[in-house]
Amino acid sequence: MTDESRQARWESRTEALLAVASLLYLTSYAVQVLASGLPRAWRDVCLAVLCAAWALFAVDYAVRWRLSGQGLRFVRGHWLDTVVLVLPLLRPLRVVHVYEAVQRRHGRPRLTLHARVVTYAGLSALLLGFTGALAVYQHEHAAQGATIRTFGDAVWWTAATLSTVGYGDVAPVTPVGRLVAVGVMLGGLALLGAVTGSFSSWLLQVFAREDEKRPPER
Amino acid sequence: MTDESRQARWESRTEALLAVASLLYLTSYAVQVLASGLPRAWRDVCLAVLCAAWALFAVDYAVRWRLSGQGLRFVRGHWLDTVVLVLPLLRPLRVVHVYEAVQRRHGRPRLTLHARVVTYAGLSALLLGFTGALAVYQHEHAAQGATIRTFGDAVWWTAATLSTVGYGDVAPVTPVGRLVAVGVMLGGLALLGAVTGSFSSWLLQVFAREDEKRPPER
Amino acid sequence: MTDESRQARWESRTEALLAVASLLYLTSYAVQVLASGLPRAWRDVCLAVLCAAWALFAVDYAVRWRLSGQGLRFVRGHWLDTVVLVLPLLRPLRVVHVYEAVQRRHGRPRLTLHARVVTYAGLSALLLGFTGALAVYQHEHAAQGATIRTFGDAVWWTAATLSTVGYGDVAPVTPVGRLVAVGVMLGGLALLGAVTGSFSSWLLQVFAREDEKRPPER
Amino acid sequence: MTDESRQARWESRTEALLAVASLLYLTSYAVQVLASGLPRAWRDVCLAVLCAAWALFAVDYAVRWRLSGQGLRFVRGHWLDTVVLVLPLLRPLRVVHVYEAVQRRHGRPRLTLHARVVTYAGLSALLLGFTGALAVYQHEHAAQGATIRTFGDAVWWTAATLSTVGYGDVAPVTPVGRLVAVGVMLGGLALLGAVTGSFSSWLLQVFAREDEKRPPER
């Protein structure tokens, strides 16, 4: 059996497990951040889930590295996986892929490319926004001179940032909060690029189709 | 007579009526929000118009659902109609379609595709802006610590949001106001995408035409 | 002699005169707004220039309307000219056209389309920014509770608005100032569209050229 | 030996030296701005490096002008070099070119065009952001009524400006700081254009490839 196929088999087998683990990771992180009045026992459960999920991600990364037989080149070639290993909060973004896989498996026709781009961009923005709001809320809500005091403020701030509107009525003040903010800004830039790019290419397609229908007149 | 044609006949017959109803809906909502000093009788008239128009929308939705004979699939396939049924304030956006239909009926040539996109985007932005300003003003002007105190403030805030400038000198503070704001932000993203996409595809068309005219030199 | 050719002759003859008049209009407006300590006599000269230039614009519009022999259709067909007649401050934007005409007359090769778009967008942004800063400064600097107090503030605000950044540290507070601001925001949206669209179509051209050079491999 | 080839030889020989000089320039500028507690001797070293590097740039510009034998046309034809001579802080942006040259020399395949655009835009944004944050910090941190007080504030402000979000919680207040800010805004516009344009053209390429694969069905 070749390395390639063993890698593919590993990935197809662990796909669902890892997707569940990443959603569990996000959920327990959210519970820990938001439910400040939780009894100690539940907090420990959340922490255990966080650690277990992360250990799973690390094992998966190590196995795939091993199976690839590539050495350090693997780290550079799979830089997205490496980033996701260090920042496991971003892992749920991969659920978008799983969603497509599920659709295909059930024999439904795949969405057209435009609808897929819009769906991906929307789902990614939602997930990134929720993650960003959680992280910013965690680091900001107790800081001195903070304007982001409730989770509602954090969500509001995230929406204003992702759409690149940026009112500034609430804004992070701690270094870590601002670092998270830069990540959300990058997501906003990408979202804007996805919306604009989709619209632009959709328009061009419509034009091309209209040109084909009509005889050239001008 | 097939289901398809009965549906089409229903839609062509109710089109004008529904357009008038949706404009009436928006008008009476605007009157109720803005004319706070209105005598009680007039306020009741406005409320009656609001309810009657919404009942009309519900009946239309039900009839079309029935005629389609599709069951729950109809709700998903016509998700835009479903959204508009729940948020009837967004219904006037459909006037843009009626406008085009009127143009066609009178035998005028249809606008070129670029002009149509710009006209649609402009009209939609105006309608969405007016609706958003109304809704934000309604929920904000009496809130504690609000910065949006007059309808002028609400319009100014909407313009800054739709263009994704976002000064933040006035900004919503209530949860409902911020929810409306997220809708206006999405409209701003779409508007930016429409303007940029139109310009980009227009440029590409001009380039293609110039290339055809000139003999290839470089 | 046909109507068409008489119109064309009129336009080519009055082109330079109108360009000078529009620059004089902008200059005397700027002097009146900025030089508050000017002696009365000079202010009267500025006012006279403003009126004379506007009269010239009105005469030109009337003559072209007459020559076209179109009746009310002319107003709709030349809506940009109509807007410029009502808001003569925007007229210098037409200088961009004159600039191109001058270039052609002197036998220099015309700029490539991309360079032209960027040059136009840059010049238009500069002119629109200067005009907007002047108009906002005039209506804001003496208003109660204004944050735009000096012409430097107005220029800074205009730059933040045209780039759709929008800090909001200074922002207009009067109704007229905010109306001007909406115009500047529209200019910012258009500028963003021009920059993005140019880049996008330039990239596509480069790709097409590279594809031609290389033999198809993938 | 023709002028052309002498120019090319000069450029290929001085390339590495100038790249090192420009990085040294940026480094010593950063040290001077950030390390306010540095002993006098070290500050003098930094100043000497700054002057030496700038002298090198001036000599390089003069030699290339001479070799070109073009007179004043050279200044206009190489306006970017002229700008960089006056604002040597922007010179490290040319490192991006060197990076590509190094890649080519070592026999590695060149990046694909899309990856190159994204890499360039990212590196340029990082360098421009660092330079802008330094310059704004230098002119703002001691100004009266300034909100940018630490280098962290300056970096945060730069990120919000480059992504065109613009919170306005911190913003420059001095004329020079605002001038620098306009430069950073222009960089933000260009970055947005690059991200959106890349995405748009990438989408169009994907569509074209999918169209080729499938038989025309619609």
Short mmCIF file of N, CA and C in Angstrom, two decimals, chain B residues 35-172:
data_model
loop_
_atom_site.label_atom_id
_atom_site.label_comp_id
_atom_site.label_asym_id
_atom_site.label_seq_id
_atom_site.Cartn_x
_atom_site.Cartn_y
_atom_site.Cartn_z
N ALA B 35 -44.30 60.33 13.40
CA ALA B 35 -45.28 61.32 13.86
C ALA B 35 -45.75 60.95 15.26
N SER B 36 -44.90 61.26 16.24
CA SER B 36 -45.22 60.84 17.61
C SER B 36 -46.39 61.65 18.17
N GLY B 37 -46.65 62.84 17.59
CA GLY B 37 -47.71 63.68 18.14
C GLY B 37 -49.07 63.44 17.47
N LEU B 38 -49.14 62.35 16.70
CA LEU B 38 -50.36 62.07 15.95
C LEU B 38 -51.52 61.76 16.89
N PRO B 39 -52.77 62.28 16.57
CA PRO B 39 -53.93 61.91 17.40
C PRO B 39 -54.16 60.40 17.35
N ARG B 40 -54.77 59.92 18.38
CA ARG B 40 -54.98 58.49 18.57
C ARG B 40 -55.67 57.82 17.37
N ALA B 41 -56.68 58.53 16.79
CA ALA B 41 -57.45 57.95 15.69
C ALA B 41 -56.53 57.59 14.52
N TRP B 42 -55.63 58.53 14.16
CA TRP B 42 -54.74 58.30 13.04
C TRP B 42 -53.79 57.14 13.30
N ARG B 43 -53.30 57.07 14.55
CA ARG B 43 -52.40 55.98 14.90
C ARG B 43 -53.10 54.64 14.69
N ASP B 44 -54.41 54.61 15.04
CA ASP B 44 -55.16 53.36 14.87
C ASP B 44 -55.30 53.02 13.39
N VAL B 45 -55.51 54.05 12.56
CA VAL B 45 -55.60 53.82 11.11
C VAL B 45 -54.30 53.18 10.61
N CYS B 46 -53.18 53.77 11.03
CA CYS B 46 -51.88 53.25 10.62
C CYS B 46 -51.73 51.78 11.02
N LEU B 47 -52.08 51.50 12.26
CA LEU B 47 -51.95 50.14 12.76
C LEU B 47 -52.82 49.18 11.94
N ALA B 48 -54.04 49.65 11.61
CA ALA B 48 -54.94 48.81 10.81
C ALA B 48 -54.32 48.52 9.45
N VAL B 49 -53.76 49.57 8.82
CA VAL B 49 -53.13 49.38 7.51
C VAL B 49 -51.99 48.37 7.61
N LEU B 50 -51.17 48.51 8.67
CA LEU B 50 -50.05 47.59 8.87
C LEU B 50 -50.56 46.14 8.94
N CYS B 51 -51.60 45.93 9.75
CA CYS B 51 -52.12 44.57 9.93
C CYS B 51 -52.73 44.04 8.64
N ALA B 52 -53.50 44.91 7.95
CA ALA B 52 -54.16 44.48 6.72
C ALA B 52 -53.12 44.08 5.68
N ALA B 53 -52.09 44.91 5.53
CA ALA B 53 -51.06 44.63 4.53
C ALA B 53 -50.37 43.31 4.87
N TRP B 54 -50.05 43.13 6.15
CA TRP B 54 -49.34 41.91 6.52
C TRP B 54 -50.23 40.69 6.28
N ALA B 55 -51.55 40.83 6.57
CA ALA B 55 -52.49 39.73 6.31
C ALA B 55 -52.48 39.38 4.83
N LEU B 56 -52.44 40.41 3.98
CA LEU B 56 -52.40 40.20 2.54
C LEU B 56 -51.15 39.41 2.16
N PHE B 57 -50.00 39.79 2.74
CA PHE B 57 -48.75 39.08 2.43
C PHE B 57 -48.88 37.61 2.84
N ALA B 58 -49.48 37.38 4.02
CA ALA B 58 -49.60 36.01 4.52
C ALA B 58 -50.50 35.19 3.61
N VAL B 59 -51.63 35.80 3.17
CA VAL B 59 -52.54 35.09 2.28
C VAL B 59 -51.83 34.74 0.97
N ASP B 60 -51.12 35.73 0.40
CA ASP B 60 -50.40 35.49 -0.85
C ASP B 60 -49.42 34.34 -0.70
N TYR B 61 -48.66 34.35 0.41
CA TYR B 61 -47.68 33.30 0.67
C TYR B 61 -48.38 31.94 0.74
N ALA B 62 -49.51 31.91 1.48
CA ALA B 62 -50.23 30.65 1.66
C ALA B 62 -50.75 30.12 0.32
N VAL B 63 -51.34 31.02 -0.48
CA VAL B 63 -51.90 30.59 -1.77
C VAL B 63 -50.79 30.04 -2.66
N ARG B 64 -49.67 30.76 -2.72
CA ARG B 64 -48.59 30.29 -3.59
C ARG B 64 -48.03 28.96 -3.10
N TRP B 65 -47.95 28.80 -1.77
CA TRP B 65 -47.48 27.52 -1.21
C TRP B 65 -48.42 26.39 -1.65
N ARG B 66 -49.72 26.66 -1.50
CA ARG B 66 -50.74 25.70 -1.87
C ARG B 66 -50.63 25.33 -3.35
N LEU B 67 -50.57 26.37 -4.22
CA LEU B 67 -50.53 26.15 -5.67
C LEU B 67 -49.28 25.37 -6.08
N SER B 68 -48.20 25.58 -5.34
CA SER B 68 -46.96 24.90 -5.72
C SER B 68 -47.05 23.41 -5.44
N GLY B 69 -47.87 23.04 -4.42
CA GLY B 69 -48.00 21.63 -4.07
C GLY B 69 -46.69 20.98 -3.67
N GLN B 70 -45.83 21.74 -2.96
CA GLN B 70 -44.49 21.23 -2.70
C GLN B 70 -44.26 20.84 -1.24
N GLY B 71 -45.15 21.22 -0.33
CA GLY B 71 -44.90 20.93 1.07
C GLY B 71 -43.76 21.79 1.60
N LEU B 72 -42.96 21.18 2.50
CA LEU B 72 -41.93 21.98 3.18
C LEU B 72 -40.83 22.46 2.26
N ARG B 73 -40.66 21.75 1.11
CA ARG B 73 -39.63 22.18 0.18
C ARG B 73 -39.84 23.61 -0.27
N PHE B 74 -41.11 24.04 -0.35
CA PHE B 74 -41.43 25.40 -0.79
C PHE B 74 -40.77 26.44 0.12
N VAL B 75 -40.82 26.17 1.46
CA VAL B 75 -40.27 27.14 2.42
C VAL B 75 -38.78 27.35 2.16
N ARG B 76 -38.08 26.22 1.86
CA ARG B 76 -36.64 26.36 1.63
C ARG B 76 -36.34 26.96 0.27
N GLY B 77 -37.12 26.53 -0.73
CA GLY B 77 -36.89 27.04 -2.09
C GLY B 77 -37.20 28.52 -2.22
N HIS B 78 -38.15 28.99 -1.44
CA HIS B 78 -38.52 30.41 -1.49
C HIS B 78 -38.11 31.10 -0.19
N TRP B 79 -36.88 30.83 0.27
CA TRP B 79 -36.46 31.37 1.57
C TRP B 79 -36.53 32.89 1.60
N LEU B 80 -36.29 33.54 0.42
CA LEU B 80 -36.36 35.00 0.40
C LEU B 80 -37.79 35.46 0.70
N ASP B 81 -38.77 34.78 0.10
CA ASP B 81 -40.17 35.12 0.39
C ASP B 81 -40.48 34.90 1.86
N THR B 82 -39.91 33.80 2.43
CA THR B 82 -40.17 33.51 3.83
C THR B 82 -39.58 34.61 4.72
N VAL B 83 -38.36 35.02 4.41
CA VAL B 83 -37.75 36.11 5.19
C VAL B 83 -38.61 37.36 5.10
N VAL B 84 -39.05 37.67 3.88
CA VAL B 84 -39.83 38.89 3.67
C VAL B 84 -41.18 38.81 4.40
N LEU B 85 -41.72 37.58 4.53
CA LEU B 85 -42.98 37.43 5.26
C LEU B 85 -42.78 37.76 6.74
N VAL B 86 -41.65 37.32 7.30
CA VAL B 86 -41.37 37.58 8.71
C VAL B 86 -40.95 39.03 8.93
N LEU B 87 -40.20 39.58 7.99
CA LEU B 87 -39.76 40.97 8.11
C LEU B 87 -40.38 41.79 6.99
N PRO B 88 -41.67 42.10 7.07
CA PRO B 88 -42.34 42.74 5.92
C PRO B 88 -41.76 44.10 5.57
N LEU B 89 -40.95 44.69 6.48
CA LEU B 89 -40.35 45.99 6.17
C LEU B 89 -39.42 45.88 4.97
N LEU B 90 -38.87 44.67 4.74
CA LEU B 90 -37.93 44.51 3.62
C LEU B 90 -38.66 44.32 2.29
N ARG B 91 -39.99 44.16 2.36
CA ARG B 91 -40.75 43.86 1.15
C ARG B 91 -40.60 44.93 0.06
N PRO B 92 -40.60 46.23 0.41
CA PRO B 92 -40.50 47.24 -0.66
C PRO B 92 -39.29 47.02 -1.57
N LEU B 93 -38.27 46.30 -1.10
CA LEU B 93 -37.12 46.02 -1.96
C LEU B 93 -37.57 45.32 -3.24
N ARG B 94 -38.73 44.64 -3.16
CA ARG B 94 -39.20 43.95 -4.36
C ARG B 94 -39.76 44.93 -5.38
N VAL B 95 -40.02 46.18 -4.96
CA VAL B 95 -40.52 47.20 -5.89
C VAL B 95 -39.56 47.35 -7.06
N VAL B 96 -38.27 47.16 -6.78
CA VAL B 96 -37.26 47.28 -7.82
C VAL B 96 -37.64 46.40 -9.01
N HIS B 97 -38.14 45.20 -8.74
CA HIS B 97 -38.58 44.31 -9.80
C HIS B 97 -39.75 44.91 -10.56
N VAL B 98 -40.74 45.41 -9.82
CA VAL B 98 -41.93 45.97 -10.43
C VAL B 98 -41.54 47.09 -11.37
N TYR B 99 -40.61 47.91 -10.93
CA TYR B 99 -40.15 49.04 -11.72
C TYR B 99 -39.69 48.57 -13.10
N GLU B 100 -38.94 47.47 -13.10
CA GLU B 100 -38.46 46.94 -14.38
C GLU B 100 -39.63 46.44 -15.22
N ALA B 101 -40.58 45.76 -14.57
CA ALA B 101 -41.73 45.23 -15.29
C ALA B 101 -42.50 46.37 -15.95
N VAL B 102 -42.69 47.48 -15.24
CA VAL B 102 -43.41 48.62 -15.79
C VAL B 102 -42.68 49.14 -17.02
N GLN B 103 -41.38 49.27 -16.91
CA GLN B 103 -40.57 49.76 -18.04
C GLN B 103 -40.80 48.89 -19.27
N ARG B 104 -40.75 47.57 -19.08
CA ARG B 104 -40.89 46.67 -20.20
C ARG B 104 -42.26 46.80 -20.84
N ARG B 105 -43.30 46.89 -20.00
CA ARG B 105 -44.65 46.91 -20.51
C ARG B 105 -44.89 48.09 -21.44
N HIS B 106 -44.28 49.22 -21.13
CA HIS B 106 -44.49 50.40 -21.95
C HIS B 106 -43.64 50.41 -23.21
N GLY B 107 -43.03 49.29 -23.53
CA GLY B 107 -42.34 49.17 -24.80
C GLY B 107 -40.99 49.87 -24.84
N ARG B 108 -40.55 50.43 -23.72
CA ARG B 108 -39.24 51.06 -23.74
C ARG B 108 -38.16 49.98 -23.77
N PRO B 109 -37.03 50.28 -24.39
CA PRO B 109 -35.95 49.29 -24.37
C PRO B 109 -35.46 49.10 -22.95
N ARG B 110 -35.10 47.87 -22.61
CA ARG B 110 -34.59 47.64 -21.27
C ARG B 110 -33.22 48.30 -21.13
N LEU B 111 -32.94 48.72 -19.94
CA LEU B 111 -31.65 49.35 -19.69
C LEU B 111 -30.55 48.34 -19.98
N THR B 112 -29.36 48.81 -20.30
CA THR B 112 -28.25 47.89 -20.45
C THR B 112 -27.94 47.28 -19.08
N LEU B 113 -27.24 46.15 -19.11
CA LEU B 113 -27.05 45.40 -17.88
C LEU B 113 -26.31 46.22 -16.82
N HIS B 114 -25.29 46.97 -17.22
CA HIS B 114 -24.54 47.77 -16.25
C HIS B 114 -25.41 48.82 -15.61
N ALA B 115 -26.16 49.55 -16.45
CA ALA B 115 -27.02 50.59 -15.91
C ALA B 115 -28.04 49.97 -14.96
N ARG B 116 -28.54 48.76 -15.32
CA ARG B 116 -29.52 48.10 -14.46
C ARG B 116 -28.93 47.77 -13.10
N VAL B 117 -27.71 47.20 -13.09
CA VAL B 117 -27.08 46.85 -11.81
C VAL B 117 -26.93 48.09 -10.95
N VAL B 118 -26.44 49.19 -11.55
CA VAL B 118 -26.23 50.41 -10.78
C VAL B 118 -27.57 50.95 -10.27
N THR B 119 -28.60 50.94 -11.15
CA THR B 119 -29.91 51.44 -10.74
C THR B 119 -30.48 50.59 -9.59
N TYR B 120 -30.41 49.27 -9.75
CA TYR B 120 -30.89 48.38 -8.70
C TYR B 120 -30.17 48.64 -7.38
N ALA B 121 -28.82 48.67 -7.45
CA ALA B 121 -28.04 48.85 -6.23
C ALA B 121 -28.40 50.17 -5.57
N GLY B 122 -28.53 51.23 -6.39
CA GLY B 122 -28.87 52.53 -5.84
C GLY B 122 -30.24 52.53 -5.19
N LEU B 123 -31.26 52.02 -5.91
CA LEU B 123 -32.62 52.00 -5.36
C LEU B 123 -32.68 51.13 -4.10
N SER B 124 -32.05 49.95 -4.15
CA SER B 124 -32.05 49.08 -2.98
C SER B 124 -31.40 49.77 -1.79
N ALA B 125 -30.26 50.44 -2.04
CA ALA B 125 -29.57 51.12 -0.95
C ALA B 125 -30.47 52.19 -0.35
N LEU B 126 -31.15 52.96 -1.22
CA LEU B 126 -32.05 54.00 -0.72
C LEU B 126 -33.16 53.41 0.15
N LEU B 127 -33.82 52.36 -0.38
CA LEU B 127 -34.93 51.75 0.36
C LEU B 127 -34.45 51.11 1.66
N LEU B 128 -33.35 50.35 1.55
CA LEU B 128 -32.81 49.70 2.74
C LEU B 128 -32.37 50.74 3.76
N GLY B 129 -31.75 51.83 3.27
CA GLY B 129 -31.31 52.88 4.16
C GLY B 129 -32.48 53.52 4.88
N PHE B 130 -33.54 53.84 4.14
CA PHE B 130 -34.71 54.47 4.74
C PHE B 130 -35.34 53.54 5.78
N THR B 131 -35.51 52.25 5.40
CA THR B 131 -36.10 51.29 6.33
C THR B 131 -35.23 51.13 7.57
N GLY B 132 -33.91 51.00 7.36
CA GLY B 132 -33.00 50.83 8.48
C GLY B 132 -33.01 52.03 9.41
N ALA B 133 -33.02 53.23 8.81
CA ALA B 133 -33.04 54.44 9.63
C ALA B 133 -34.31 54.49 10.47
N LEU B 134 -35.45 54.14 9.85
CA LEU B 134 -36.71 54.11 10.59
C LEU B 134 -36.64 53.15 11.77
N ALA B 135 -36.20 51.91 11.48
CA ALA B 135 -36.20 50.88 12.52
C ALA B 135 -35.23 51.24 13.65
N VAL B 136 -34.04 51.74 13.28
CA VAL B 136 -33.07 52.12 14.31
C VAL B 136 -33.61 53.27 15.14
N TYR B 137 -34.21 54.27 14.45
CA TYR B 137 -34.75 55.42 15.18
C TYR B 137 -35.81 54.98 16.18
N GLN B 138 -36.70 54.05 15.72
CA GLN B 138 -37.78 53.59 16.60
C GLN B 138 -37.23 52.97 17.90
N HIS B 139 -36.20 52.14 17.77
CA HIS B 139 -35.71 51.42 18.94
C HIS B 139 -34.69 52.21 19.76
N GLU B 140 -34.10 53.28 19.16
CA GLU B 140 -33.00 53.95 19.84
C GLU B 140 -33.40 55.27 20.50
N HIS B 141 -34.30 56.05 19.86
CA HIS B 141 -34.39 57.47 20.23
C HIS B 141 -34.79 57.69 21.68
N ALA B 142 -35.41 56.68 22.31
CA ALA B 142 -35.80 56.89 23.71
C ALA B 142 -34.95 56.05 24.66
N ALA B 143 -33.96 55.33 24.13
CA ALA B 143 -33.15 54.45 24.98
C ALA B 143 -32.22 55.27 25.87
N GLN B 144 -31.83 54.66 26.97
CA GLN B 144 -30.92 55.34 27.90
C GLN B 144 -29.51 55.38 27.31
N GLY B 145 -28.87 56.55 27.35
CA GLY B 145 -27.51 56.66 26.84
C GLY B 145 -27.42 56.60 25.33
N ALA B 146 -28.55 56.78 24.63
CA ALA B 146 -28.54 56.70 23.17
C ALA B 146 -27.86 57.91 22.58
N THR B 147 -27.18 57.73 21.43
CA THR B 147 -26.61 58.86 20.71
C THR B 147 -27.47 59.21 19.50
N ILE B 148 -28.32 58.26 19.07
CA ILE B 148 -29.22 58.52 17.95
C ILE B 148 -30.53 59.04 18.53
N ARG B 149 -30.71 60.37 18.50
CA ARG B 149 -31.84 60.97 19.20
C ARG B 149 -32.90 61.50 18.24
N THR B 150 -32.48 61.93 17.04
CA THR B 150 -33.44 62.44 16.06
C THR B 150 -33.42 61.53 14.83
N PHE B 151 -34.43 61.68 13.96
CA PHE B 151 -34.44 60.87 12.74
C PHE B 151 -33.28 61.28 11.82
N GLY B 152 -32.90 62.57 11.89
CA GLY B 152 -31.73 63.01 11.12
C GLY B 152 -30.49 62.24 11.52
N ASP B 153 -30.29 62.06 12.84
CA ASP B 153 -29.15 61.25 13.31
C ASP B 153 -29.21 59.85 12.73
N ALA B 154 -30.42 59.27 12.71
CA ALA B 154 -30.56 57.90 12.23
C ALA B 154 -30.19 57.80 10.75
N VAL B 155 -30.64 58.81 9.95
CA VAL B 155 -30.30 58.80 8.52
C VAL B 155 -28.80 58.95 8.34
N TRP B 156 -28.20 59.87 9.09
CA TRP B 156 -26.75 60.10 9.03
C TRP B 156 -25.99 58.84 9.40
N TRP B 157 -26.42 58.15 10.45
CA TRP B 157 -25.78 56.92 10.86
C TRP B 157 -25.90 55.86 9.75
N THR B 158 -27.09 55.79 9.12
CA THR B 158 -27.30 54.80 8.06
C THR B 158 -26.38 55.05 6.88
N ALA B 159 -26.23 56.33 6.49
CA ALA B 159 -25.35 56.64 5.36
C ALA B 159 -23.92 56.21 5.67
N ALA B 160 -23.45 56.52 6.90
CA ALA B 160 -22.09 56.16 7.27
C ALA B 160 -21.91 54.65 7.32
N THR B 161 -22.97 53.91 7.65
CA THR B 161 -22.86 52.46 7.73
C THR B 161 -22.91 51.81 6.35
N LEU B 162 -23.84 52.28 5.50
CA LEU B 162 -23.99 51.68 4.17
C LEU B 162 -22.71 51.87 3.34
N SER B 163 -22.01 52.99 3.54
CA SER B 163 -20.78 53.20 2.79
C SER B 163 -19.58 52.58 3.49
N THR B 164 -19.81 51.83 4.57
CA THR B 164 -18.78 51.18 5.39
C THR B 164 -17.75 52.18 5.92
N VAL B 165 -18.13 53.46 6.03
CA VAL B 165 -17.21 54.43 6.62
C VAL B 165 -17.24 54.29 8.14
N GLY B 166 -18.44 54.40 8.74
CA GLY B 166 -18.58 54.14 10.16
C GLY B 166 -17.82 55.08 11.07
N TYR B 167 -18.30 56.34 11.22
CA TYR B 167 -17.60 57.28 12.09
C TYR B 167 -17.70 56.85 13.55
N GLY B 168 -18.91 56.45 13.97
CA GLY B 168 -19.08 56.09 15.36
C GLY B 168 -19.42 57.27 16.24
N ASP B 169 -19.64 58.48 15.65
CA ASP B 169 -20.08 59.60 16.50
C ASP B 169 -21.49 59.33 17.02
N VAL B 170 -22.32 58.69 16.21
CA VAL B 170 -23.60 58.16 16.71
C VAL B 170 -23.62 56.68 16.37
N ALA B 171 -24.14 55.87 17.29
CA ALA B 171 -24.17 54.42 17.07
C ALA B 171 -25.26 53.83 17.95
N PRO B 172 -25.91 52.76 17.49
CA PRO B 172 -26.98 52.16 18.30
C PRO B 172 -26.42 51.54 19.58
#
